[in-house]
Coordinates of C-alpha atoms in Angstrom, one line a residue:
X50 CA 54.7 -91.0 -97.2
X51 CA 52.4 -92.9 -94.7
X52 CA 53.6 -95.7 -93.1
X53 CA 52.0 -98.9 -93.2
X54 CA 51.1 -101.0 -90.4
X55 CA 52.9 -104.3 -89.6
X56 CA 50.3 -107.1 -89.0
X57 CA 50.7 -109.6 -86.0
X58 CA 50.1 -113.0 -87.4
X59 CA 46.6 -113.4 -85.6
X60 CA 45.5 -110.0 -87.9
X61 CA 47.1 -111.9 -90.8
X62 CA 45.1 -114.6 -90.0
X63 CA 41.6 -113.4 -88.7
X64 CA 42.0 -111.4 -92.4
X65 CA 42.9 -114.6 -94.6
X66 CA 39.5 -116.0 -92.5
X67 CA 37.9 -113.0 -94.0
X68 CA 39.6 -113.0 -97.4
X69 CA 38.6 -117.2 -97.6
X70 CA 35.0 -116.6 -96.1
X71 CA 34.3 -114.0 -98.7
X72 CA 35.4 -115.7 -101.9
X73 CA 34.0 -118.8 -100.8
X74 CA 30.7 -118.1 -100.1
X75 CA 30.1 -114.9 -102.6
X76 CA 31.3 -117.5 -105.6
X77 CA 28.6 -119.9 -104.1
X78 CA 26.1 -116.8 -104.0
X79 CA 26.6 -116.5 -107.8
X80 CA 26.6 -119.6 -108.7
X81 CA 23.3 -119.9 -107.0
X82 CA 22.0 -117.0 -108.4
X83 CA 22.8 -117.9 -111.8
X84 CA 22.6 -121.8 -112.1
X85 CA 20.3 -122.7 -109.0
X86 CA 20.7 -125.3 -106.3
X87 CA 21.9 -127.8 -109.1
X88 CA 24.5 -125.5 -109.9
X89 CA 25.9 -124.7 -106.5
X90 CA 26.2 -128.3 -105.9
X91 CA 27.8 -129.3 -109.1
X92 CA 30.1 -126.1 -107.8
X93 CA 31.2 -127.8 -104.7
X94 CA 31.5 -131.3 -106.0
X95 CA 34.3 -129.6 -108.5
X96 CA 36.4 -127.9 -105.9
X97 CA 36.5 -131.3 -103.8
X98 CA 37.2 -132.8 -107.3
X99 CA 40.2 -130.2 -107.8
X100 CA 41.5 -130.6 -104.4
X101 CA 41.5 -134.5 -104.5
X102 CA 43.7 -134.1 -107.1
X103 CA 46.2 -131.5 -106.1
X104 CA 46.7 -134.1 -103.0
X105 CA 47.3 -136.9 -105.5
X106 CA 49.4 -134.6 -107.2
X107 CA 51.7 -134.4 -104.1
X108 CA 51.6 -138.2 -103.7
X109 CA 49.3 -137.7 -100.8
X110 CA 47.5 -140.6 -100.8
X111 CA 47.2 -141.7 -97.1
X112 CA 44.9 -140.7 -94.5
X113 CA 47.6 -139.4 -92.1
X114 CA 49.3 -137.4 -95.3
X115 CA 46.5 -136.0 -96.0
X116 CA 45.1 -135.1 -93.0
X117 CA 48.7 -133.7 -91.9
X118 CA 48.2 -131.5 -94.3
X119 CA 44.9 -129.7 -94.1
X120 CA 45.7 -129.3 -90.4
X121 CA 49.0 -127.7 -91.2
X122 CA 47.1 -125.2 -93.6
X123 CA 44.1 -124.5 -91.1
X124 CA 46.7 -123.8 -88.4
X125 CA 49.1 -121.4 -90.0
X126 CA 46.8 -119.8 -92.3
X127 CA 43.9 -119.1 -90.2
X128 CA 44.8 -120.2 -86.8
X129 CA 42.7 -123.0 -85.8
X130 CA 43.4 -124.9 -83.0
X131 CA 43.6 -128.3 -84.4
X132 CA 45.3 -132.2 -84.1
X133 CA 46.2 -135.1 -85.6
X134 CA 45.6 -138.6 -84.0
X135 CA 45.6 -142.3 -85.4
X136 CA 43.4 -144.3 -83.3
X137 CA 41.6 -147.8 -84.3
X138 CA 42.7 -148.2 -88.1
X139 CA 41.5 -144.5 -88.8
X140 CA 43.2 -140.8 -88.5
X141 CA 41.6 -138.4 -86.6
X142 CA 40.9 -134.4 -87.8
X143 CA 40.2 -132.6 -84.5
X144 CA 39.3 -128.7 -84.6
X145 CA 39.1 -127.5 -81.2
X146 CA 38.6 -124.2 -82.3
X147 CA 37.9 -123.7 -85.6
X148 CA 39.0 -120.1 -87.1
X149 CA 37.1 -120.2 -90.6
X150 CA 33.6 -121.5 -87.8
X151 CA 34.7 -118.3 -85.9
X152 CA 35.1 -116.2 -89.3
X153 CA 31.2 -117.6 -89.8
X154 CA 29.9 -116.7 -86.8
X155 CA 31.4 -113.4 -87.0
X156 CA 29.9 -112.7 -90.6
X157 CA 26.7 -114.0 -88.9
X158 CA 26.9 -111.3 -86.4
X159 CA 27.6 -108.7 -88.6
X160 CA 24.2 -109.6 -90.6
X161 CA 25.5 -111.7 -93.2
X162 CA 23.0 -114.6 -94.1
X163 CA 26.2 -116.9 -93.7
X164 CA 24.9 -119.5 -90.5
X165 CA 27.7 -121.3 -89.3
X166 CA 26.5 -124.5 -88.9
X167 CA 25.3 -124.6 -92.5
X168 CA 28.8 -123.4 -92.8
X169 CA 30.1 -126.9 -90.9
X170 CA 27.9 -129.0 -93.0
X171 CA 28.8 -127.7 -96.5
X172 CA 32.6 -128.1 -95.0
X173 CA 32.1 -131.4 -93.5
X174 CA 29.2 -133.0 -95.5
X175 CA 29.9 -131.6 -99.0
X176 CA 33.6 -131.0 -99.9
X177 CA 35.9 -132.9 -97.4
X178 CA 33.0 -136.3 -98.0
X179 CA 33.6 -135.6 -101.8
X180 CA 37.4 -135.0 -101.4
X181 CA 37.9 -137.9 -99.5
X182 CA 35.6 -139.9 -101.3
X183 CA 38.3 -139.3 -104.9
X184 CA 40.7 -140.1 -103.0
X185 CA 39.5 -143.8 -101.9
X186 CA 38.5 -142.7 -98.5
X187 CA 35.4 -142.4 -96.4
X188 CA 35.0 -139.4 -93.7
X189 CA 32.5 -139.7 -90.8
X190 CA 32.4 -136.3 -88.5
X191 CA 31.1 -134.7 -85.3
X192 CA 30.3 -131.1 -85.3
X193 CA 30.6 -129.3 -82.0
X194 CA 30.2 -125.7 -80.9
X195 CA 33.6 -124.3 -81.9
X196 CA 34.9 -127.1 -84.5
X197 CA 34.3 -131.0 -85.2
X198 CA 36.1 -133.9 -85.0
X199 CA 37.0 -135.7 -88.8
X200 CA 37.6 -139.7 -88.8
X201 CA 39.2 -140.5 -92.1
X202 CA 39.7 -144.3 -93.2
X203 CA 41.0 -145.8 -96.2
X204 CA 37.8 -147.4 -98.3

């Protein structure tokens, strides 16, 4: 029988990265392949559709719920290095170090067409804006080289 290796959580979580990177972005590549731009969009605007409504789901309906809550995923799943503030009537989303923007680069490196800061946009721009935006809030962010900084307000 061979033994099988025990992980350390950073290998568990440099491989969810992985795992999340590469069904993410090789549904997008079929989606695009098969149903064009229009498709991919429609794609993305049904995922933030889908995860509005898990939040709503779990009564989390608040900025600071919600936002306590993608940080607590990001940080034990993939390992980001990430906070929660509430500053001047909004909550604040800051990645300091972004795991899945690492996960990115790394595919970049390895000669995958992924580029990571069209990575931060469909992230930021796309799915959180239409996530937030079901949910009756608006999202304003600031991308910076190893994660971005999310404002989240109640519309």
């Amino acid at each position: 029988m061979t033994d099988i290796p025990l992980l350390t959580l950073s290998e568990i979580q440099q491989r969810v990265v992985g795992w999340w990177l590469g069904n993410y972005y090789g549904s997008i590549g079929y989606v695009g392949k098969r149903l064009g731009k229009k498709g991919v969009r429609e794609f993305l605007e049904l995922g933030a559709r889908q995860v509005a409504a898990t939040f709503k789901r779990l009564d989390l309906t608040e900025p600071l719920d919600v936002a306590v809550a993608i940080a607590t995923n990001e940080k034990n799943m993939f390992g980001s290095e990430i906070e929660v503030v509430e500053s001047d009537g909004c909550v604040g989303i800051n990645r300091e170090r972004c795991a899945i923007l690492e996960g990115a680069k790394a595919f970049s490196r390895l000669g995958a067409s992924l580029v990571a800061k069209e990575h931060c946009r469909t992230c930021s721009e796309v799915h959180w804006k239409f996530a937030f935006r079901e949910m009756g809030m608006s999202l304003d962010t600031e991308l910076s080289e190893n994660g971005c900084r999310m404002r989240i307000r109640k519309l």
